[in-house]
Structures are given as C-alpha cells and as structure tokens.
Short mmCIF file of C-alpha atoms and ligand atoms in Angstrom, two decimals:
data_model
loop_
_atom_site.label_atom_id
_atom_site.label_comp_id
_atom_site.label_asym_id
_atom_site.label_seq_id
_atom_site.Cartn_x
_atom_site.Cartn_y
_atom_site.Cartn_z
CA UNK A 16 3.10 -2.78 18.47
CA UNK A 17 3.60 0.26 20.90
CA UNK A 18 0.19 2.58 19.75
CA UNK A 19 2.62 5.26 20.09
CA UNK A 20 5.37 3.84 18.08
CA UNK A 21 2.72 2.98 14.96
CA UNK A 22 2.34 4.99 12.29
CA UNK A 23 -0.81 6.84 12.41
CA UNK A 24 0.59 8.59 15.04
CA UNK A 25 1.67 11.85 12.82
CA UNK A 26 5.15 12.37 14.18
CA UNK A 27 6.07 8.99 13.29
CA UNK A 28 4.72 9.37 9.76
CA UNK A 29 6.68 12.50 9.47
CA UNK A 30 9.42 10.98 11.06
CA UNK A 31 9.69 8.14 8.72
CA UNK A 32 9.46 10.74 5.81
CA UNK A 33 12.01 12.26 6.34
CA UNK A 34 14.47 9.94 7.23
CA UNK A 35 13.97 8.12 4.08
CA UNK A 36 14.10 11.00 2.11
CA UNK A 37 10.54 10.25 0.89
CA UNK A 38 8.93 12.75 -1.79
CA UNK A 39 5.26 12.49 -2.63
CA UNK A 40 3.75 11.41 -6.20
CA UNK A 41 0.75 13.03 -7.39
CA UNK A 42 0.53 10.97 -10.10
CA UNK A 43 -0.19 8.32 -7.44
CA UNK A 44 -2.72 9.72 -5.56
CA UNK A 45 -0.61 9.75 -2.13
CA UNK A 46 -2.23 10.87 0.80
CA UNK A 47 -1.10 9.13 3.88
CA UNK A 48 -3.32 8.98 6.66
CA UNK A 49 -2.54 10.00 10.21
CA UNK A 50 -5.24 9.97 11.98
CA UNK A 51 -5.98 6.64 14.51
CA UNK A 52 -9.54 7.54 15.06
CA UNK A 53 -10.30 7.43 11.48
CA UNK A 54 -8.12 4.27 10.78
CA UNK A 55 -10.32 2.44 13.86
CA UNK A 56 -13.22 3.69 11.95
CA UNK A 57 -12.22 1.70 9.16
CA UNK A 58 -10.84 -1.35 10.71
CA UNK A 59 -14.19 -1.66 12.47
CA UNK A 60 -16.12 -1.10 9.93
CA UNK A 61 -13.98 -4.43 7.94
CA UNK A 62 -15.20 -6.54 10.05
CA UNK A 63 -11.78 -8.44 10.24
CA UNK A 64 -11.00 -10.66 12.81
CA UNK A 65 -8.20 -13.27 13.19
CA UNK A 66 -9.27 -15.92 10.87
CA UNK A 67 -9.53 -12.54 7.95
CA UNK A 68 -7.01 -12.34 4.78
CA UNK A 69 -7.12 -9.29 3.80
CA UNK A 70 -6.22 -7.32 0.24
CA UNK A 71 -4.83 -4.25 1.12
CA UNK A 72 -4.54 -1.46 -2.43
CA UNK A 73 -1.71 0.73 -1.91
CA UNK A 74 -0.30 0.57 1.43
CA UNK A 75 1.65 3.63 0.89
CA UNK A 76 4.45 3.73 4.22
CA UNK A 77 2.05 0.82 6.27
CA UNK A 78 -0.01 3.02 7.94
CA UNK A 79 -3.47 0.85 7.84
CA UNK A 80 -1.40 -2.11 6.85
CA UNK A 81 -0.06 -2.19 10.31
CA UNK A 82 -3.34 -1.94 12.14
CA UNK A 83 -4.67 -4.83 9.52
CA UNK A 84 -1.30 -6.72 10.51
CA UNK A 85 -2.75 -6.62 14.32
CA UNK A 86 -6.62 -7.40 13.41
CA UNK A 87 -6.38 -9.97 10.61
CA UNK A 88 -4.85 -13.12 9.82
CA UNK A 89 -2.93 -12.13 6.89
CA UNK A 90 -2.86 -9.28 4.80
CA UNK A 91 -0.94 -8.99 1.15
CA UNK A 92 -0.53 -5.02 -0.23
CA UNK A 93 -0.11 -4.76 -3.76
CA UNK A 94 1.99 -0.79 -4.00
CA UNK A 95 2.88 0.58 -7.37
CA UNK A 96 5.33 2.80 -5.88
CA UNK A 97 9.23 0.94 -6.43
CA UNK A 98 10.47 3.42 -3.91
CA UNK A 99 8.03 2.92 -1.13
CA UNK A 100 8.89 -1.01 -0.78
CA UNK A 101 12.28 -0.52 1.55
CA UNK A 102 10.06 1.83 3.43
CA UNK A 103 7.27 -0.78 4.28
CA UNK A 104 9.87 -3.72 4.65
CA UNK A 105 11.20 -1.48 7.82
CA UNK A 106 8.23 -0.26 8.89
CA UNK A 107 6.32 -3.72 8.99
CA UNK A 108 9.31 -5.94 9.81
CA UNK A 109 7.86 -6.52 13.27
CA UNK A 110 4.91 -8.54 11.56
CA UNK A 111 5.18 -12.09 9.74
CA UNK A 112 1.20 -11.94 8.64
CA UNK A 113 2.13 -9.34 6.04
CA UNK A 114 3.28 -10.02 2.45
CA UNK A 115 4.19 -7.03 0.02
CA UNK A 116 3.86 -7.20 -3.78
CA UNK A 117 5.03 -4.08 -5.73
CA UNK A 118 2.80 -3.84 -8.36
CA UNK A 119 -0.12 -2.16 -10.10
CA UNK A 120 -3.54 -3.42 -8.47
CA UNK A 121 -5.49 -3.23 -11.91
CA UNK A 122 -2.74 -6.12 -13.64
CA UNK A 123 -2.88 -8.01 -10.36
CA UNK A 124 -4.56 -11.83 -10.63
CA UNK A 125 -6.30 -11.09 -7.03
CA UNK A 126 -8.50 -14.82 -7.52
CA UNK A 127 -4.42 -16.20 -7.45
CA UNK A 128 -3.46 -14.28 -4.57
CA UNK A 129 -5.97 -15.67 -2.50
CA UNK A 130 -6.11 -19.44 -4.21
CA UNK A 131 -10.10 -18.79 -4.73
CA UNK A 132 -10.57 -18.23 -0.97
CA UNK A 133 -12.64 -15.45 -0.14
CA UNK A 134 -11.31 -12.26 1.64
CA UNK A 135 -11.79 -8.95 2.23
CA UNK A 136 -10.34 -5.52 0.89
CA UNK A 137 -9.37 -2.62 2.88
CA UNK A 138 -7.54 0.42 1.45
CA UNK A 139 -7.44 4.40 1.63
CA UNK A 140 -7.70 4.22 -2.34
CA UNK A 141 -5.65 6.55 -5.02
CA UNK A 142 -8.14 9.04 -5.71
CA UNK A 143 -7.57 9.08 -9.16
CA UNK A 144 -8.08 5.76 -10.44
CA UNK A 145 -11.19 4.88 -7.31
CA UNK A 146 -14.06 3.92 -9.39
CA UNK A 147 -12.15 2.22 -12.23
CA UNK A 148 -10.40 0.04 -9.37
CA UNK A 149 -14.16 -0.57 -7.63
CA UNK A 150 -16.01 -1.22 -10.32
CA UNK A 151 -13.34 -3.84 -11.82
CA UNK A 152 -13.09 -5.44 -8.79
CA UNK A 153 -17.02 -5.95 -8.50
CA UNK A 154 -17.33 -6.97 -12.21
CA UNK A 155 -14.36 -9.33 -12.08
CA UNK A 156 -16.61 -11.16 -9.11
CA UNK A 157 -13.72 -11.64 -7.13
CA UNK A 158 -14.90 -13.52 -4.05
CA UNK A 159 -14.51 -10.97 -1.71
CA UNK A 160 -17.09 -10.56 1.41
CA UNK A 161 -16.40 -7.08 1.72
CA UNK A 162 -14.53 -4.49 0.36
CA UNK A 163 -14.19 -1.53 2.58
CA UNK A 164 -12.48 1.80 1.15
CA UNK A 165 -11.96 5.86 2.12
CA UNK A 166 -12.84 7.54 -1.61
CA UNK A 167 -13.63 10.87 -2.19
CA UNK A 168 -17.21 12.02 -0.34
CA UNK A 169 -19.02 12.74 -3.81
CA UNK A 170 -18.19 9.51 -5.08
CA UNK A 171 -19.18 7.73 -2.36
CA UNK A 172 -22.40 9.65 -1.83
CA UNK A 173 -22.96 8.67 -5.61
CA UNK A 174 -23.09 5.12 -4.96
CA UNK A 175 -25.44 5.14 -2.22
CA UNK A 176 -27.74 7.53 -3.41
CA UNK A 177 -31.29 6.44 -4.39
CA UNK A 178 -33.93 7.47 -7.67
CA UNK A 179 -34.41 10.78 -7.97
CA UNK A 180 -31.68 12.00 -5.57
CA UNK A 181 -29.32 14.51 -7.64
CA UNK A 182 -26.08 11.73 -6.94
CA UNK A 183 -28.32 8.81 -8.46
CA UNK A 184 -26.72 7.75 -11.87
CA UNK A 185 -24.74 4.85 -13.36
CA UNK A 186 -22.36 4.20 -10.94
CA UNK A 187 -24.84 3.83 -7.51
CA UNK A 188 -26.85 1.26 -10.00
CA UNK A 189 -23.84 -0.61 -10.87
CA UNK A 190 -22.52 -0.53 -7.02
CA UNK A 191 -25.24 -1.47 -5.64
CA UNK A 192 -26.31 -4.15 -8.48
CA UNK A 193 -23.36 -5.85 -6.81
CA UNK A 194 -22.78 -4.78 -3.53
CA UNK A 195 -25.20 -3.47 -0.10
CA UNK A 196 -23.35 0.18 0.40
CA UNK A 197 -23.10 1.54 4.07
CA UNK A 198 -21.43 5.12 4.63
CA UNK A 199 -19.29 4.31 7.74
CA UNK A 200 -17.91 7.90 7.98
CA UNK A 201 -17.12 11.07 6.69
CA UNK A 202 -13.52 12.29 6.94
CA UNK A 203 -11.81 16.14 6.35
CA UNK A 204 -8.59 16.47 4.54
CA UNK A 205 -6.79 17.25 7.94
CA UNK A 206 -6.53 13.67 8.63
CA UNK A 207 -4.75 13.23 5.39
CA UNK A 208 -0.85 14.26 4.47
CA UNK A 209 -0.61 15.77 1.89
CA UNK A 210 -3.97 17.19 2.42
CA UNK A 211 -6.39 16.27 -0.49
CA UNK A 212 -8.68 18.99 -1.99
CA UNK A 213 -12.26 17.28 -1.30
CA UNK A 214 -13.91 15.71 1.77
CA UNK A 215 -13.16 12.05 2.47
CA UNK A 216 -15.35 9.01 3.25
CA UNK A 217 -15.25 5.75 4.46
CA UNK A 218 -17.28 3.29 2.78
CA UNK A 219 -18.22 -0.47 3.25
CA UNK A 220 -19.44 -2.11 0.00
CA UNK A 221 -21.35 -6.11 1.39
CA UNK A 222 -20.65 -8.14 -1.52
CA UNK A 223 -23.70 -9.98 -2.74
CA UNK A 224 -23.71 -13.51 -3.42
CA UNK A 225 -26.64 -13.07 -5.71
CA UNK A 226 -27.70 -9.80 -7.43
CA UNK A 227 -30.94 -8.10 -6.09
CA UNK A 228 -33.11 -8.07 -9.02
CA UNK A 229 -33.00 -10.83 -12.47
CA UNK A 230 -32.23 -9.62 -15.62
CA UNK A 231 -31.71 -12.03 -18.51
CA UNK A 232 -28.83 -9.88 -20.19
CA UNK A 233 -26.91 -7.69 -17.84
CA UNK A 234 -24.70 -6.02 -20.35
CA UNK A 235 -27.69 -4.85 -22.18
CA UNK A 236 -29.39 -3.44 -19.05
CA UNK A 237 -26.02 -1.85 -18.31
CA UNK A 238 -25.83 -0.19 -22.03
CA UNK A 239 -29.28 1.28 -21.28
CA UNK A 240 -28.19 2.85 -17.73
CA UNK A 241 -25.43 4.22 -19.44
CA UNK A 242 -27.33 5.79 -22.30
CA UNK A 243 -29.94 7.04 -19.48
CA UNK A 244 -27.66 8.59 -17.47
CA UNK A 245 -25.26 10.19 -20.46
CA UNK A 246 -27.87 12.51 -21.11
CA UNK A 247 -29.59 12.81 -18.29
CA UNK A 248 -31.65 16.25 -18.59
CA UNK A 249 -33.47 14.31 -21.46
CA UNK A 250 -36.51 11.72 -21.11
CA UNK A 251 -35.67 8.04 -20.96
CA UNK A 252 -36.75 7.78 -24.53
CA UNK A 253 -34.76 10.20 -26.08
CA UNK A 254 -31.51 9.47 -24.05
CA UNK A 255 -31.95 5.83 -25.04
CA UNK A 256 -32.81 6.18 -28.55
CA UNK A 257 -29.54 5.82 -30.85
CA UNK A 258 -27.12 5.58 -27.72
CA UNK A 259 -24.39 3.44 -29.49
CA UNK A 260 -24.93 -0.19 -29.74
CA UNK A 261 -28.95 0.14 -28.56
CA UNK A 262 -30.42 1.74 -31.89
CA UNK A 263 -34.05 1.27 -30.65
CA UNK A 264 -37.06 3.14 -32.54
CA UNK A 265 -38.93 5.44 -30.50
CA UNK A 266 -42.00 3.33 -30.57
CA UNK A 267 -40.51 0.20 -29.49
CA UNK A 268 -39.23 2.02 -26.00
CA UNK A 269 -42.79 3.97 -25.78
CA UNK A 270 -44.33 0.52 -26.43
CA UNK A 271 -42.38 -1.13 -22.99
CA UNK A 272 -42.63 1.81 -20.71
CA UNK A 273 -45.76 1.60 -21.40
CA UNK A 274 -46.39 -2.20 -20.68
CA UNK A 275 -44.64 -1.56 -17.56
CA UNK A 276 -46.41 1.23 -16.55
CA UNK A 277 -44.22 4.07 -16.80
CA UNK A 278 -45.39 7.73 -18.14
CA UNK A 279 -43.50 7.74 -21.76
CA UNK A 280 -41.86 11.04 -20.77
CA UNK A 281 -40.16 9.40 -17.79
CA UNK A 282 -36.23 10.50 -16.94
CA UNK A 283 -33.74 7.40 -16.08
CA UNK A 284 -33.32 9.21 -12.87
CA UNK A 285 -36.63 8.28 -11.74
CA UNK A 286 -36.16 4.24 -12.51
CA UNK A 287 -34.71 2.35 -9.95
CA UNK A 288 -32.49 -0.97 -10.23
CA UNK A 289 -35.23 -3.19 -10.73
CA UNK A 290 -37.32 -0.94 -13.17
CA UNK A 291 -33.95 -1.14 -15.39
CA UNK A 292 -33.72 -4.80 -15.33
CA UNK A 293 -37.75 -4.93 -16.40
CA UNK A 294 -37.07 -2.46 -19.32
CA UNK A 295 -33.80 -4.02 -20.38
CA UNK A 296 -35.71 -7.80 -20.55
CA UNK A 297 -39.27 -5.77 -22.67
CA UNK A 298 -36.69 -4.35 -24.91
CA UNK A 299 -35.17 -7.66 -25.69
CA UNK A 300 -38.00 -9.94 -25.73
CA UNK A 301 -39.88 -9.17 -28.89
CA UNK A 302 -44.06 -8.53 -27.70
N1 SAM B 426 -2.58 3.23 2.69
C1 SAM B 426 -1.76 4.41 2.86
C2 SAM B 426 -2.37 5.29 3.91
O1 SAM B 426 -3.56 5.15 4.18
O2 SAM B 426 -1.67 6.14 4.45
C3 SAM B 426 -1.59 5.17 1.53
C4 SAM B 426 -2.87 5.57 0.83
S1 SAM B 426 -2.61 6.62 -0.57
C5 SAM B 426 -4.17 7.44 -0.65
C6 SAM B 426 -2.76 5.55 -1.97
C7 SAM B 426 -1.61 4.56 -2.19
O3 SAM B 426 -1.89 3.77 -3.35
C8 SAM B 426 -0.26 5.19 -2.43
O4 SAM B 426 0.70 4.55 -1.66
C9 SAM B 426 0.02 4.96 -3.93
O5 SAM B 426 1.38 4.88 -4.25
C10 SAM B 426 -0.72 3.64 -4.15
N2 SAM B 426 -1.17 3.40 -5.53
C11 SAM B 426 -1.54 4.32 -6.46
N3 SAM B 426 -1.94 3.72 -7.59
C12 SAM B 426 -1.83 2.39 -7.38
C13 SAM B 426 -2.08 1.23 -8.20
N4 SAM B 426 -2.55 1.36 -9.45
N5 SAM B 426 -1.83 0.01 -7.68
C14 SAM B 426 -1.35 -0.11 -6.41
N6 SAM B 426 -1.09 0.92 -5.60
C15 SAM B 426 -1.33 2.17 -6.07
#
C-alpha cells in the first residue's frame, strides 16, 4: 500500500475516525499509534519476514496490522472491541494475509490458532491488562519465538532490570526465567492518540527453548520470589517466613542461606535468578 495512504500516517488515522464515527474506550486501553518511525522500530525489531505468522493483540483501526500485513506471511488479530471490526475489514481489505477474530486475547486458544506451529507476537498492548497478558502467554508456553510489544516504560524497565537495581522484583525474574529481554526503544505519548499518561517502550521478549537455570519445582521457587519481593524492605528471612503456602521456620531458611553462602540478613533484591532456584531446591530437599 501507498505509505501515504496507510494508517500511521496521522491524517489518515484521524480521517478514518471520524468518518466512522469512532469514540475511544478507556476501559480498553486505546491508544492508536501514528507514528511510522516508531511502528518501523517495532517491525524491525520482530524480526518478521515472509515465511512469519504473526499474533497480533488488539489491532485497534489496523495501524501495525497493516505494516505486519506487508512484512509477514500471515497475521491473525484477536480485538475485543465489536465496534472496531467494520473498521479493520475496510481498512485491511486490500490484504488477503490478514484474518480478524473479535475476541478477548486472555479466552483465546492461541496453540489452535496457529495448529502448534510456532509464531511470533507483535502488538502495542492495552495498558491495563500488559503484564497479566505477558506473563500468561509465557507461562502457557505457547510456542512463540518472539513476542515483541510497546508497554508502559516502568514496566518494561522492570523486566529487564538486574539484582539490586530499584526495578528488580518478581516480574523481571519471571520474564526473564522465560524469555532474553532487549529494550528496542523508548517512545513519548505524542506518538500515541489519545495520548497516554506515561512514557512508552518497545520491547522484544526471545523466547527460550529451555529456561536458564534448573530448579526441581518451579512453582515453589516462584512462591518464594513472590514472598521476597511482597515485602521487600525486609530480609529474605523474614519476608519468606509465613508467606502463605511456604510456612518455613526461621532456622530452616538461616540453615540454606547459609549452605549456600549467603549472609542470613540478605534482601531478595540482592539474589539473582539462579540464587532463587538454589534456595527454592535447599528448602525442599530435607539436609
Ligand atoms: N494496535 C493498535 C495501534 O497500535 O494503533 C491499537 C493499540 S491499543 C493500545 C490496544 C488495543 O487492544 C485496542 O484496540 C483495544 O480495543 C484492544 N484490546 C483491549 N483489551 C483487549 C483484549 N483483552 N483482547 C483483545 N484486544 C484488546
């Protein structure tokens, strides 16, 4: 398509607004993108190429779909909004690559969509539903390669961020448990319409075909992240002792940071992925 005729050229996105008498949905998290630098960023940063099917979340009036229609072999975008569909059925009808399910991503069986080949995900996410939708997708194990996504800045800088940095918590150990993160820009709210409140970034999330460190029970080492990071201005062994569900006596925690080396007063934030997985198989494995 004409680059001046596609939509991330703003006066076509406002065009197409109007004429379909198009109001925005909070509720939603609808910010359309209009920016073409910013969607190249992204596309480049997918690593799509012809042979590429591609999950698009939310395709909102087809902005990125369109570019994805152009790059990729075949995209499907799953929208929850009913009255976006005869929008995106005019404003893709020029491509035959693109398939359009109305629908809410979260009750969508993506390993069906795809018949168990693997793909990649692209989106400008809802802001306020982006980690639930993330981190379902990575525990779900879909086989995607990649999955490359604008979020908010904060959230992304949480899940790159590294022990002892003031973003390191729960959710960069459980992102990058699964995933290699790479921050492939940073984006202001002017590209956006509606303008969002908070900066913008682009991030690529490498799935990883096998995680970086063993751990004989991952929902155990998970629990103990969690109860690290819930209370995280306390030592390790105070934040972990009668977190639900872990119930561990002081001693028995003292007695495996201990074996592993670790001052007893240590905070979570000072443990990285694999020091987790060595205290979460100590704790389990009776001395
Ligand atoms: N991709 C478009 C763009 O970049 O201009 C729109 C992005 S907008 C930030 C997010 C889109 O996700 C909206 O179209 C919204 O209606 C849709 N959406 C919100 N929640 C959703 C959900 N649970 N499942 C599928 N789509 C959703």
């Amino acid at each position: 398509m004409d680059r001046d005729k596609m939509l991330s050229n703003p006066k076509e996105t406002i065009r197409v607004i109007q004429e379909n008498g198009f109001t925005f949905q909070k509720r939603f998290g609808q910010n359309f993108l209009i920016d073409d630098y910013v969607i190249d960023k992204i596309i480049r940063a997918s690593d799509i190429g012809p042979d590429s099917e591609v999950l698009e979340i939310g395709p909102g009036i087809g902005t990125l779909t369109q570019h994805l229609a152009e790059n990729a072999g075949r995209v499907v975008a799953v929208e929850i909004d009913t009255k976006l569909i005869p929008i995106l059925e005019k404003t893709l009808q020029e491509y035959d690559n693109v398939e359009v399910i109305n629908g809410d991503i979260m009750k969508q069986d993506i390993g069906a969509i795809f018949e168990g080949r693997s793909f990649s995900i692209v989106a400008n996410l809802p802001y306020y539903i982006t980690t639930p939708i993330i981190m379902s997708l990575l525990e779900s194990r879909v086989p995607a390669e990649t999955i490359t996504v604008m979020i908010q800045k904060e959230v992304a800088d949480r899940m790159q961020a590294s022990p002892g940095s003031k973003d390191y918590g729960a959710l960069s150990l459980a992102v990058q448990y699964y995933s290699e993160p790479y921050l492939a820009a940073n984006v202001p709210p002017n590209c956006f319409i509606p303008r969002p409140n908070v900066g913008s970034a682009v991030i690529r999330l490498k799935i990883l075909k096998q995680p970086p460190v063993s751990v004989k029970d991952e929902k155990h080492m998970f629990s103990l992240i969690r109860a690290a990071f819930n209370q995280r201005r306390k030592t390790l062994v105070n934040a972990v002792r009668n977190y639900e569900g872990l119930a561990y006596e002081r001693e028995e925690i003292e007695d495996a940071l201990t074996k592993l080396g670790y001052d007893v007063r240590i905070r979570g934030e000072a443990l990285d992925l694999e020091g987790f997985a060595k205290l979460s198989d100590a704790l389990m494995i009776p001395a």
